[in-house]
């Protein structure tokens, strides 16, 4: 049975802190108790990215955690990751499902109520909605605000993961809107003690699971 993202969802980024690799980030975060990791890498060659993903698969397996690959279906298949996360402009979910099969997790980014509504029949296993707040990791759309989660929760049969500008000061409010989880990047990776930061986020989010 697929273990769908809930609670804290960490997205790796080795460019936030110089000298800290995806592997090092994942190891520190897993020691803190994170159970969902998305590997996101857009600057390396596919060969280099594959090698990293392979190591991440080994590490997450050791910690009984879930590994999601951002965008790249080929790499997800090659390393037997638990699933992929797709954007609105990426490979269609229905086509990805044909390739990956029913056992793999497919997440889909959404940026509006309409996107979230359309995602319900797409074949995705969960949706990410954002940016909720202004993000510091990349240039994105205008923030949607936390209230959109309440509206999406009314119509969504799928788990809803909030993303964008989420930190230790606002994550509890995000969870109160009905989000099933929250994706965090810089608010954890930029901390000197990543393991400790993960533990604090999990304490604030709660460690719920969706099956």
mmCIF file with all atom_site columns, C-alpha atoms in Angstrom:
data_model
loop_
_atom_site.group_PDB
_atom_site.id
_atom_site.type_symbol
_atom_site.label_atom_id
_atom_site.label_alt_id
_atom_site.label_comp_id
_atom_site.label_asym_id
_atom_site.label_entity_id
_atom_site.label_seq_id
_atom_site.pdbx_PDB_ins_code
_atom_site.Cartn_x
_atom_site.Cartn_y
_atom_site.Cartn_z
_atom_site.occupancy
_atom_site.B_iso_or_equiv
_atom_site.pdbx_formal_charge
_atom_site.auth_seq_id
_atom_site.auth_comp_id
_atom_site.auth_asym_id
_atom_site.auth_atom_id
_atom_site.pdbx_PDB_model_num
ATOM 1   C CA . UNK A 1 1   ? 0.000   0.000  0.000   1.00 0.00 ? 1   UNK A CA 1
ATOM 2   C CA . UNK A 1 2   ? 1.268   3.455  -0.911  1.00 0.00 ? 2   UNK A CA 1
ATOM 3   C CA . UNK A 1 3   ? 2.258   5.727  1.945   1.00 0.00 ? 3   UNK A CA 1
ATOM 4   C CA . UNK A 1 4   ? 1.126   9.176  0.860   1.00 0.00 ? 4   UNK A CA 1
ATOM 5   C CA . UNK A 1 5   ? 2.830   12.407 1.936   1.00 0.00 ? 5   UNK A CA 1
ATOM 6   C CA . UNK A 1 6   ? 1.597   13.924 5.180   1.00 0.00 ? 6   UNK A CA 1
ATOM 7   C CA . UNK A 1 7   ? 3.064   15.975 8.000   1.00 0.00 ? 7   UNK A CA 1
ATOM 8   C CA . UNK A 1 8   ? 6.517   17.327 7.207   1.00 0.00 ? 8   UNK A CA 1
ATOM 9   C CA . UNK A 1 9   ? 7.625   16.988 3.567   1.00 0.00 ? 9   UNK A CA 1
ATOM 10  C CA . UNK A 1 10  ? 11.238  18.033 2.948   1.00 0.00 ? 10  UNK A CA 1
ATOM 11  C CA . UNK A 1 11  ? 12.487  19.143 -0.466  1.00 0.00 ? 11  UNK A CA 1
ATOM 12  C CA . UNK A 1 12  ? 16.261  18.954 -0.882  1.00 0.00 ? 12  UNK A CA 1
ATOM 13  C CA . UNK A 1 13  ? 18.236  21.852 -2.325  1.00 0.00 ? 13  UNK A CA 1
ATOM 14  C CA . UNK A 1 14  ? 22.032  21.747 -2.248  1.00 0.00 ? 14  UNK A CA 1
ATOM 15  C CA . UNK A 1 15  ? 22.409  25.362 -3.332  1.00 0.00 ? 15  UNK A CA 1
ATOM 16  C CA . UNK A 1 16  ? 20.960  26.996 -0.225  1.00 0.00 ? 16  UNK A CA 1
ATOM 17  C CA . UNK A 1 17  ? 23.966  26.198 1.946   1.00 0.00 ? 17  UNK A CA 1
ATOM 18  C CA . UNK A 1 18  ? 27.272  26.023 0.119   1.00 0.00 ? 18  UNK A CA 1
ATOM 19  C CA . UNK A 1 19  ? 29.040  22.707 0.547   1.00 0.00 ? 19  UNK A CA 1
ATOM 20  C CA . UNK A 1 20  ? 25.985  20.813 1.816   1.00 0.00 ? 20  UNK A CA 1
ATOM 21  C CA . UNK A 1 21  ? 24.972  18.077 -0.637  1.00 0.00 ? 21  UNK A CA 1
ATOM 22  C CA . UNK A 1 22  ? 21.592  16.444 -1.198  1.00 0.00 ? 22  UNK A CA 1
ATOM 23  C CA . UNK A 1 23  ? 22.929  13.350 0.554   1.00 0.00 ? 23  UNK A CA 1
ATOM 24  C CA . UNK A 1 24  ? 24.120  15.262 3.608   1.00 0.00 ? 24  UNK A CA 1
ATOM 25  C CA . UNK A 1 25  ? 20.831  17.148 3.833   1.00 0.00 ? 25  UNK A CA 1
ATOM 26  C CA . UNK A 1 26  ? 18.838  13.926 3.592   1.00 0.00 ? 26  UNK A CA 1
ATOM 27  C CA . UNK A 1 27  ? 20.930  12.142 6.218   1.00 0.00 ? 27  UNK A CA 1
ATOM 28  C CA . UNK A 1 28  ? 20.575  14.959 8.727   1.00 0.00 ? 28  UNK A CA 1
ATOM 29  C CA . UNK A 1 29  ? 16.842  15.294 8.063   1.00 0.00 ? 29  UNK A CA 1
ATOM 30  C CA . UNK A 1 30  ? 16.185  11.560 8.312   1.00 0.00 ? 30  UNK A CA 1
ATOM 31  C CA . UNK A 1 31  ? 17.965  11.473 11.652  1.00 0.00 ? 31  UNK A CA 1
ATOM 32  C CA . UNK A 1 32  ? 15.474  14.112 12.770  1.00 0.00 ? 32  UNK A CA 1
ATOM 33  C CA . UNK A 1 33  ? 12.562  11.891 11.803  1.00 0.00 ? 33  UNK A CA 1
ATOM 34  C CA . UNK A 1 34  ? 11.365  13.187 8.429   1.00 0.00 ? 34  UNK A CA 1
ATOM 35  C CA . UNK A 1 35  ? 9.521   10.489 6.476   1.00 0.00 ? 35  UNK A CA 1
ATOM 36  C CA . UNK A 1 36  ? 8.986   12.185 3.111   1.00 0.00 ? 36  UNK A CA 1
ATOM 37  C CA . UNK A 1 37  ? 11.810  13.554 0.996   1.00 0.00 ? 37  UNK A CA 1
ATOM 38  C CA . UNK A 1 38  ? 11.587  15.019 -2.484  1.00 0.00 ? 38  UNK A CA 1
ATOM 39  C CA . UNK A 1 39  ? 14.807  15.136 -4.484  1.00 0.00 ? 39  UNK A CA 1
ATOM 40  C CA . UNK A 1 40  ? 14.795  18.247 -6.652  1.00 0.00 ? 40  UNK A CA 1
ATOM 41  C CA . UNK A 1 41  ? 17.773  18.978 -8.895  1.00 0.00 ? 41  UNK A CA 1
ATOM 42  C CA . UNK A 1 42  ? 17.665  21.032 -12.083 1.00 0.00 ? 42  UNK A CA 1
ATOM 43  C CA . UNK A 1 43  ? 21.306  22.005 -12.613 1.00 0.00 ? 43  UNK A CA 1
ATOM 44  C CA . UNK A 1 44  ? 23.202  18.713 -12.836 1.00 0.00 ? 44  UNK A CA 1
ATOM 45  C CA . UNK A 1 45  ? 23.412  16.319 -15.762 1.00 0.00 ? 45  UNK A CA 1
ATOM 46  C CA . UNK A 1 46  ? 21.048  13.356 -15.759 1.00 0.00 ? 46  UNK A CA 1
ATOM 47  C CA . UNK A 1 47  ? 23.963  11.021 -15.101 1.00 0.00 ? 47  UNK A CA 1
ATOM 48  C CA . UNK A 1 48  ? 25.035  12.979 -12.026 1.00 0.00 ? 48  UNK A CA 1
ATOM 49  C CA . UNK A 1 49  ? 21.463  13.331 -10.844 1.00 0.00 ? 49  UNK A CA 1
ATOM 50  C CA . UNK A 1 50  ? 20.914  9.584  -11.208 1.00 0.00 ? 50  UNK A CA 1
ATOM 51  C CA . UNK A 1 51  ? 23.915  8.824  -8.981  1.00 0.00 ? 51  UNK A CA 1
ATOM 52  C CA . UNK A 1 52  ? 22.587  11.117 -6.263  1.00 0.00 ? 52  UNK A CA 1
ATOM 53  C CA . UNK A 1 53  ? 19.076  9.677  -6.535  1.00 0.00 ? 53  UNK A CA 1
ATOM 54  C CA . UNK A 1 54  ? 20.480  6.168  -6.197  1.00 0.00 ? 54  UNK A CA 1
ATOM 55  C CA . UNK A 1 55  ? 22.209  7.102  -2.948  1.00 0.00 ? 55  UNK A CA 1
ATOM 56  C CA . UNK A 1 56  ? 19.078  8.828  -1.694  1.00 0.00 ? 56  UNK A CA 1
ATOM 57  C CA . UNK A 1 57  ? 17.075  5.695  -2.386  1.00 0.00 ? 57  UNK A CA 1
ATOM 58  C CA . UNK A 1 58  ? 19.471  3.629  -0.275  1.00 0.00 ? 58  UNK A CA 1
ATOM 59  C CA . UNK A 1 59  ? 19.399  6.135  2.587   1.00 0.00 ? 59  UNK A CA 1
ATOM 60  C CA . UNK A 1 60  ? 15.617  6.589  2.639   1.00 0.00 ? 60  UNK A CA 1
ATOM 61  C CA . UNK A 1 61  ? 15.106  2.835  2.504   1.00 0.00 ? 61  UNK A CA 1
ATOM 62  C CA . UNK A 1 62  ? 17.321  2.427  5.581   1.00 0.00 ? 62  UNK A CA 1
ATOM 63  C CA . UNK A 1 63  ? 15.146  4.912  7.467   1.00 0.00 ? 63  UNK A CA 1
ATOM 64  C CA . UNK A 1 64  ? 11.881  3.488  6.096   1.00 0.00 ? 64  UNK A CA 1
ATOM 65  C CA . UNK A 1 65  ? 11.170  6.863  4.490   1.00 0.00 ? 65  UNK A CA 1
ATOM 66  C CA . UNK A 1 66  ? 9.546   7.767  1.178   1.00 0.00 ? 66  UNK A CA 1
ATOM 67  C CA . UNK A 1 67  ? 11.574  9.166  -1.723  1.00 0.00 ? 67  UNK A CA 1
ATOM 68  C CA . UNK A 1 68  ? 9.870   11.288 -4.365  1.00 0.00 ? 68  UNK A CA 1
ATOM 69  C CA . UNK A 1 69  ? 11.751  12.453 -7.470  1.00 0.00 ? 69  UNK A CA 1
ATOM 70  C CA . UNK A 1 70  ? 10.891  15.884 -8.814  1.00 0.00 ? 70  UNK A CA 1
ATOM 71  C CA . UNK A 1 71  ? 9.901   15.944 -12.511 1.00 0.00 ? 71  UNK A CA 1
ATOM 72  C CA . UNK A 1 72  ? 12.100  13.110 -13.769 1.00 0.00 ? 72  UNK A CA 1
ATOM 73  C CA . UNK A 1 73  ? 10.196  9.882  -14.447 1.00 0.00 ? 73  UNK A CA 1
ATOM 74  C CA . UNK A 1 74  ? 13.270  8.191  -15.948 1.00 0.00 ? 74  UNK A CA 1
ATOM 75  C CA . UNK A 1 75  ? 15.336  8.646  -12.808 1.00 0.00 ? 75  UNK A CA 1
ATOM 76  C CA . UNK A 1 76  ? 12.430  7.648  -10.584 1.00 0.00 ? 76  UNK A CA 1
ATOM 77  C CA . UNK A 1 77  ? 12.133  4.381  -12.498 1.00 0.00 ? 77  UNK A CA 1
ATOM 78  C CA . UNK A 1 78  ? 15.880  3.785  -12.661 1.00 0.00 ? 78  UNK A CA 1
ATOM 79  C CA . UNK A 1 79  ? 16.377  4.011  -8.892  1.00 0.00 ? 79  UNK A CA 1
ATOM 80  C CA . UNK A 1 80  ? 12.993  2.497  -7.996  1.00 0.00 ? 80  UNK A CA 1
ATOM 81  C CA . UNK A 1 81  ? 11.936  5.618  -6.113  1.00 0.00 ? 81  UNK A CA 1
ATOM 82  C CA . UNK A 1 82  ? 8.573   5.635  -4.386  1.00 0.00 ? 82  UNK A CA 1
ATOM 83  C CA . UNK A 1 83  ? 7.191   8.138  -6.861  1.00 0.00 ? 83  UNK A CA 1
ATOM 84  C CA . UNK A 1 84  ? 7.464   11.406 -8.753  1.00 0.00 ? 84  UNK A CA 1
ATOM 85  C CA . UNK A 1 85  ? 6.229   14.947 -8.310  1.00 0.00 ? 85  UNK A CA 1
ATOM 86  C CA . UNK A 1 86  ? 5.093   16.734 -11.464 1.00 0.00 ? 86  UNK A CA 1
ATOM 87  C CA . UNK A 1 87  ? 4.451   20.374 -12.280 1.00 0.00 ? 87  UNK A CA 1
ATOM 88  C CA . UNK A 1 88  ? 1.668   21.831 -14.383 1.00 0.00 ? 88  UNK A CA 1
ATOM 89  C CA . UNK A 1 89  ? 3.995   22.029 -17.366 1.00 0.00 ? 89  UNK A CA 1
ATOM 90  C CA . UNK A 1 90  ? 5.576   18.602 -16.895 1.00 0.00 ? 90  UNK A CA 1
ATOM 91  C CA . UNK A 1 91  ? 4.626   15.177 -18.214 1.00 0.00 ? 91  UNK A CA 1
ATOM 92  C CA . UNK A 1 92  ? 0.832   14.616 -17.869 1.00 0.00 ? 92  UNK A CA 1
ATOM 93  C CA . UNK A 1 93  ? -0.190  12.656 -14.795 1.00 0.00 ? 93  UNK A CA 1
ATOM 94  C CA . UNK A 1 94  ? -2.239  10.132 -16.763 1.00 0.00 ? 94  UNK A CA 1
ATOM 95  C CA . UNK A 1 95  ? 0.704   9.374  -19.047 1.00 0.00 ? 95  UNK A CA 1
ATOM 96  C CA . UNK A 1 96  ? 3.055   9.122  -16.079 1.00 0.00 ? 96  UNK A CA 1
ATOM 97  C CA . UNK A 1 97  ? 0.665   6.655  -14.441 1.00 0.00 ? 97  UNK A CA 1
ATOM 98  C CA . UNK A 1 98  ? 0.784   4.407  -17.510 1.00 0.00 ? 98  UNK A CA 1
ATOM 99  C CA . UNK A 1 99  ? 4.566   4.323  -17.278 1.00 0.00 ? 99  UNK A CA 1
ATOM 100 C CA . UNK A 1 100 ? 4.959   4.030  -13.507 1.00 0.00 ? 100 UNK A CA 1
ATOM 101 C CA . UNK A 1 101 ? 1.983   1.828  -12.701 1.00 0.00 ? 101 UNK A CA 1
ATOM 102 C CA . UNK A 1 102 ? -0.475  2.022  -9.850  1.00 0.00 ? 102 UNK A CA 1
ATOM 103 C CA . UNK A 1 103 ? 2.022   1.215  -7.098  1.00 0.00 ? 103 UNK A CA 1
ATOM 104 C CA . UNK A 1 104 ? 4.010   4.432  -7.446  1.00 0.00 ? 104 UNK A CA 1
ATOM 105 C CA . UNK A 1 105 ? 3.073   7.785  -5.928  1.00 0.00 ? 105 UNK A CA 1
ATOM 106 C CA . UNK A 1 106 ? 2.393   10.714 -8.251  1.00 0.00 ? 106 UNK A CA 1
ATOM 107 C CA . UNK A 1 107 ? 2.140   14.214 -6.840  1.00 0.00 ? 107 UNK A CA 1
ATOM 108 C CA . UNK A 1 108 ? 1.012   17.271 -8.780  1.00 0.00 ? 108 UNK A CA 1
ATOM 109 C CA . UNK A 1 109 ? 1.767   20.953 -8.206  1.00 0.00 ? 109 UNK A CA 1
ATOM 110 C CA . UNK A 1 110 ? -1.231  23.277 -8.292  1.00 0.00 ? 110 UNK A CA 1
ATOM 111 C CA . UNK A 1 111 ? -1.268  27.062 -8.179  1.00 0.00 ? 111 UNK A CA 1
ATOM 112 C CA . UNK A 1 112 ? -4.960  27.912 -7.997  1.00 0.00 ? 112 UNK A CA 1
ATOM 113 C CA . UNK A 1 113 ? -8.329  26.553 -6.922  1.00 0.00 ? 113 UNK A CA 1
ATOM 114 C CA . UNK A 1 114 ? -9.007  25.634 -10.547 1.00 0.00 ? 114 UNK A CA 1
ATOM 115 C CA . UNK A 1 115 ? -5.773  23.643 -10.784 1.00 0.00 ? 115 UNK A CA 1
ATOM 116 C CA . UNK A 1 116 ? -6.656  21.787 -7.597  1.00 0.00 ? 116 UNK A CA 1
ATOM 117 C CA . UNK A 1 117 ? -10.167 21.071 -8.845  1.00 0.00 ? 117 UNK A CA 1
ATOM 118 C CA . UNK A 1 118 ? -8.887  19.704 -12.152 1.00 0.00 ? 118 UNK A CA 1
ATOM 119 C CA . UNK A 1 119 ? -6.312  17.576 -10.332 1.00 0.00 ? 119 UNK A CA 1
ATOM 120 C CA . UNK A 1 120 ? -9.058  15.554 -8.644  1.00 0.00 ? 120 UNK A CA 1
ATOM 121 C CA . UNK A 1 121 ? -9.643  13.460 -11.751 1.00 0.00 ? 121 UNK A CA 1
ATOM 122 C CA . UNK A 1 122 ? -6.081  13.441 -13.027 1.00 0.00 ? 122 UNK A CA 1
ATOM 123 C CA . UNK A 1 123 ? -4.911  10.251 -11.394 1.00 0.00 ? 123 UNK A CA 1
ATOM 124 C CA . UNK A 1 124 ? -2.573  12.054 -8.985  1.00 0.00 ? 124 UNK A CA 1
ATOM 125 C CA . UNK A 1 125 ? -2.221  10.679 -5.457  1.00 0.00 ? 125 UNK A CA 1
ATOM 126 C CA . UNK A 1 126 ? -1.757  14.058 -3.789  1.00 0.00 ? 126 UNK A CA 1
ATOM 127 C CA . UNK A 1 127 ? -1.556  17.719 -4.693  1.00 0.00 ? 127 UNK A CA 1
ATOM 128 C CA . UNK A 1 128 ? 0.760   20.491 -3.569  1.00 0.00 ? 128 UNK A CA 1
ATOM 129 C CA . UNK A 1 129 ? -0.729  23.977 -3.464  1.00 0.00 ? 129 UNK A CA 1
ATOM 130 C CA . UNK A 1 130 ? 1.335   27.123 -3.477  1.00 0.00 ? 130 UNK A CA 1
ATOM 131 C CA . UNK A 1 131 ? 3.023   29.374 -3.044  1.00 0.00 ? 131 UNK A CA 1
ATOM 132 C CA . UNK A 1 132 ? 1.109   30.003 0.155   1.00 0.00 ? 132 UNK A CA 1
ATOM 133 C CA . UNK A 1 133 ? 3.560   32.671 1.286   1.00 0.00 ? 133 UNK A CA 1
ATOM 134 C CA . UNK A 1 134 ? 6.370   34.402 -0.567  1.00 0.00 ? 134 UNK A CA 1
ATOM 135 C CA . UNK A 1 135 ? 9.147   31.911 -1.208  1.00 0.00 ? 135 UNK A CA 1
ATOM 136 C CA . UNK A 1 136 ? 12.834  32.634 -0.695  1.00 0.00 ? 136 UNK A CA 1
ATOM 137 C CA . UNK A 1 137 ? 14.111  29.699 -2.766  1.00 0.00 ? 137 UNK A CA 1
ATOM 138 C CA . UNK A 1 138 ? 13.000  30.685 -6.252  1.00 0.00 ? 138 UNK A CA 1
ATOM 139 C CA . UNK A 1 139 ? 10.991  33.231 -8.214  1.00 0.00 ? 139 UNK A CA 1
ATOM 140 C CA . UNK A 1 140 ? 7.389   32.096 -8.217  1.00 0.00 ? 140 UNK A CA 1
ATOM 141 C CA . UNK A 1 141 ? 3.873   33.441 -8.511  1.00 0.00 ? 141 UNK A CA 1
ATOM 142 C CA . UNK A 1 142 ? 2.220   35.827 -6.123  1.00 0.00 ? 142 UNK A CA 1
ATOM 143 C CA . UNK A 1 143 ? 1.401   34.180 -2.764  1.00 0.00 ? 143 UNK A CA 1
ATOM 144 C CA . UNK A 1 144 ? -2.040  32.596 -2.566  1.00 0.00 ? 144 UNK A CA 1
ATOM 145 C CA . UNK A 1 145 ? -2.494  32.948 1.176   1.00 0.00 ? 145 UNK A CA 1
ATOM 146 C CA . UNK A 1 146 ? -3.474  30.247 3.650   1.00 0.00 ? 146 UNK A CA 1
ATOM 147 C CA . UNK A 1 147 ? -7.234  30.577 3.122   1.00 0.00 ? 147 UNK A CA 1
ATOM 148 C CA . UNK A 1 148 ? -7.028  28.844 -0.248  1.00 0.00 ? 148 UNK A CA 1
ATOM 149 C CA . UNK A 1 149 ? -6.237  25.609 1.571   1.00 0.00 ? 149 UNK A CA 1
ATOM 150 C CA . UNK A 1 150 ? -9.595  25.777 3.374   1.00 0.00 ? 150 UNK A CA 1
ATOM 151 C CA . UNK A 1 151 ? -11.378 26.159 0.040   1.00 0.00 ? 151 UNK A CA 1
ATOM 152 C CA . UNK A 1 152 ? -9.475  23.333 -1.617  1.00 0.00 ? 152 UNK A CA 1
ATOM 153 C CA . UNK A 1 153 ? -10.012 21.082 1.385   1.00 0.00 ? 153 UNK A CA 1
ATOM 154 C CA . UNK A 1 154 ? -13.771 21.340 0.783   1.00 0.00 ? 154 UNK A CA 1
ATOM 155 C CA . UNK A 1 155 ? -13.518 19.754 -2.669  1.00 0.00 ? 155 UNK A CA 1
ATOM 156 C CA . UNK A 1 156 ? -10.345 17.683 -2.540  1.00 0.00 ? 156 UNK A CA 1
ATOM 157 C CA . UNK A 1 157 ? -10.449 13.913 -2.137  1.00 0.00 ? 157 UNK A CA 1
ATOM 158 C CA . UNK A 1 158 ? -6.651  13.979 -2.338  1.00 0.00 ? 158 UNK A CA 1
ATOM 159 C CA . UNK A 1 159 ? -4.131  14.844 0.382   1.00 0.00 ? 159 UNK A CA 1
ATOM 160 C CA . UNK A 1 160 ? -3.214  18.543 0.214   1.00 0.00 ? 160 UNK A CA 1
ATOM 161 C CA . UNK A 1 161 ? 0.382   19.619 0.834   1.00 0.00 ? 161 UNK A CA 1
ATOM 162 C CA . UNK A 1 162 ? 1.033   23.327 1.346   1.00 0.00 ? 162 UNK A CA 1
ATOM 163 C CA . UNK A 1 163 ? 4.224   24.816 -0.087  1.00 0.00 ? 163 UNK A CA 1
ATOM 164 C CA . UNK A 1 164 ? 5.914   28.187 -0.346  1.00 0.00 ? 164 UNK A CA 1
ATOM 165 C CA . UNK A 1 165 ? 7.429   30.313 2.393   1.00 0.00 ? 165 UNK A CA 1
ATOM 166 C CA . UNK A 1 166 ? 6.483   27.913 5.170   1.00 0.00 ? 166 UNK A CA 1
ATOM 167 C CA . UNK A 1 167 ? 8.560   28.154 8.330   1.00 0.00 ? 167 UNK A CA 1
ATOM 168 C CA . UNK A 1 168 ? 8.448   27.360 12.048  1.00 0.00 ? 168 UNK A CA 1
ATOM 169 C CA . UNK A 1 169 ? 6.424   30.514 12.728  1.00 0.00 ? 169 UNK A CA 1
ATOM 170 C CA . UNK A 1 170 ? 3.523   29.791 10.386  1.00 0.00 ? 170 UNK A CA 1
ATOM 171 C CA . UNK A 1 171 ? 3.402   26.020 9.973   1.00 0.00 ? 171 UNK A CA 1
ATOM 172 C CA . UNK A 1 172 ? 0.960   25.419 12.822  1.00 0.00 ? 172 UNK A CA 1
ATOM 173 C CA . UNK A 1 173 ? -1.465  27.909 11.297  1.00 0.00 ? 173 UNK A CA 1
ATOM 174 C CA . UNK A 1 174 ? -1.098  26.129 7.952   1.00 0.00 ? 174 UNK A CA 1
ATOM 175 C CA . UNK A 1 175 ? -2.019  22.794 9.498   1.00 0.00 ? 175 UNK A CA 1
ATOM 176 C CA . UNK A 1 176 ? -5.085  24.357 11.118  1.00 0.00 ? 176 UNK A CA 1
ATOM 177 C CA . UNK A 1 177 ? -6.444  25.227 7.648   1.00 0.00 ? 177 UNK A CA 1
ATOM 178 C CA . UNK A 1 178 ? -6.859  21.522 6.891   1.00 0.00 ? 178 UNK A CA 1
ATOM 179 C CA . UNK A 1 179 ? -3.599  20.855 5.051   1.00 0.00 ? 179 UNK A CA 1
ATOM 180 C CA . UNK A 1 180 ? -2.426  17.266 5.325   1.00 0.00 ? 180 UNK A CA 1
ATOM 181 C CA . UNK A 1 181 ? 1.176   18.354 5.308   1.00 0.00 ? 181 UNK A CA 1
ATOM 182 C CA . UNK A 1 182 ? 3.640   21.111 4.532   1.00 0.00 ? 182 UNK A CA 1
ATOM 183 C CA . UNK A 1 183 ? 6.619   21.117 2.190   1.00 0.00 ? 183 UNK A CA 1
ATOM 184 C CA . UNK A 1 184 ? 9.618   22.942 3.608   1.00 0.00 ? 184 UNK A CA 1
ATOM 185 C CA . UNK A 1 185 ? 12.958  23.831 2.034   1.00 0.00 ? 185 UNK A CA 1
ATOM 186 C CA . UNK A 1 186 ? 15.084  26.742 3.281   1.00 0.00 ? 186 UNK A CA 1
ATOM 187 C CA . UNK A 1 187 ? 13.464  26.992 6.718   1.00 0.00 ? 187 UNK A CA 1
ATOM 188 C CA . UNK A 1 188 ? 15.105  23.660 7.494   1.00 0.00 ? 188 UNK A CA 1
ATOM 189 C CA . UNK A 1 189 ? 18.097  23.407 5.149   1.00 0.00 ? 189 UNK A CA 1
ATOM 190 C CA . UNK A 1 190 ? 19.459  26.844 6.052   1.00 0.00 ? 190 UNK A CA 1
ATOM 191 C CA . UNK A 1 191 ? 19.496  25.981 9.741   1.00 0.00 ? 191 UNK A CA 1
ATOM 192 C CA . UNK A 1 192 ? 22.832  25.091 11.329  1.00 0.00 ? 192 UNK A CA 1
ATOM 193 C CA . UNK A 1 193 ? 21.212  22.112 13.033  1.00 0.00 ? 193 UNK A CA 1
ATOM 194 C CA . UNK A 1 194 ? 19.079  20.447 10.354  1.00 0.00 ? 194 UNK A CA 1
ATOM 195 C CA . UNK A 1 195 ? 18.295  17.434 12.504  1.00 0.00 ? 195 UNK A CA 1
ATOM 196 C CA . UNK A 1 196 ? 17.081  19.638 15.334  1.00 0.00 ? 196 UNK A CA 1
ATOM 197 C CA . UNK A 1 197 ? 15.059  21.807 12.955  1.00 0.00 ? 197 UNK A CA 1
ATOM 198 C CA . UNK A 1 198 ? 13.294  18.734 11.571  1.00 0.00 ? 198 UNK A CA 1
ATOM 199 C CA . UNK A 1 199 ? 12.425  17.549 15.078  1.00 0.00 ? 199 UNK A CA 1
ATOM 200 C CA . UNK A 1 200 ? 10.935  20.945 15.890  1.00 0.00 ? 200 UNK A CA 1
ATOM 201 C CA . UNK A 1 201 ? 8.881   21.027 12.684  1.00 0.00 ? 201 UNK A CA 1
ATOM 202 C CA . UNK A 1 202 ? 7.558   17.540 13.321  1.00 0.00 ? 202 UNK A CA 1
ATOM 203 C CA . UNK A 1 203 ? 6.584   18.580 16.836  1.00 0.00 ? 203 UNK A CA 1
ATOM 204 C CA . UNK A 1 204 ? 4.651   21.517 15.420  1.00 0.00 ? 204 UNK A CA 1
ATOM 205 C CA . UNK A 1 205 ? 3.114   19.682 12.455  1.00 0.00 ? 205 UNK A CA 1
ATOM 206 C CA . UNK A 1 206 ? 2.254   16.421 14.164  1.00 0.00 ? 206 UNK A CA 1
ATOM 207 C CA . UNK A 1 207 ? 3.251   13.047 12.777  1.00 0.00 ? 207 UNK A CA 1
ATOM 208 C CA . UNK A 1 208 ? 0.062   11.954 11.080  1.00 0.00 ? 208 UNK A CA 1
ATOM 209 C CA . UNK A 1 209 ? -0.004  9.410  8.298   1.00 0.00 ? 209 UNK A CA 1
ATOM 210 C CA . UNK A 1 210 ? -2.295  8.978  5.310   1.00 0.00 ? 210 UNK A CA 1
ATOM 211 C CA . UNK A 1 211 ? -2.595  5.548  3.755   1.00 0.00 ? 211 UNK A CA 1
#
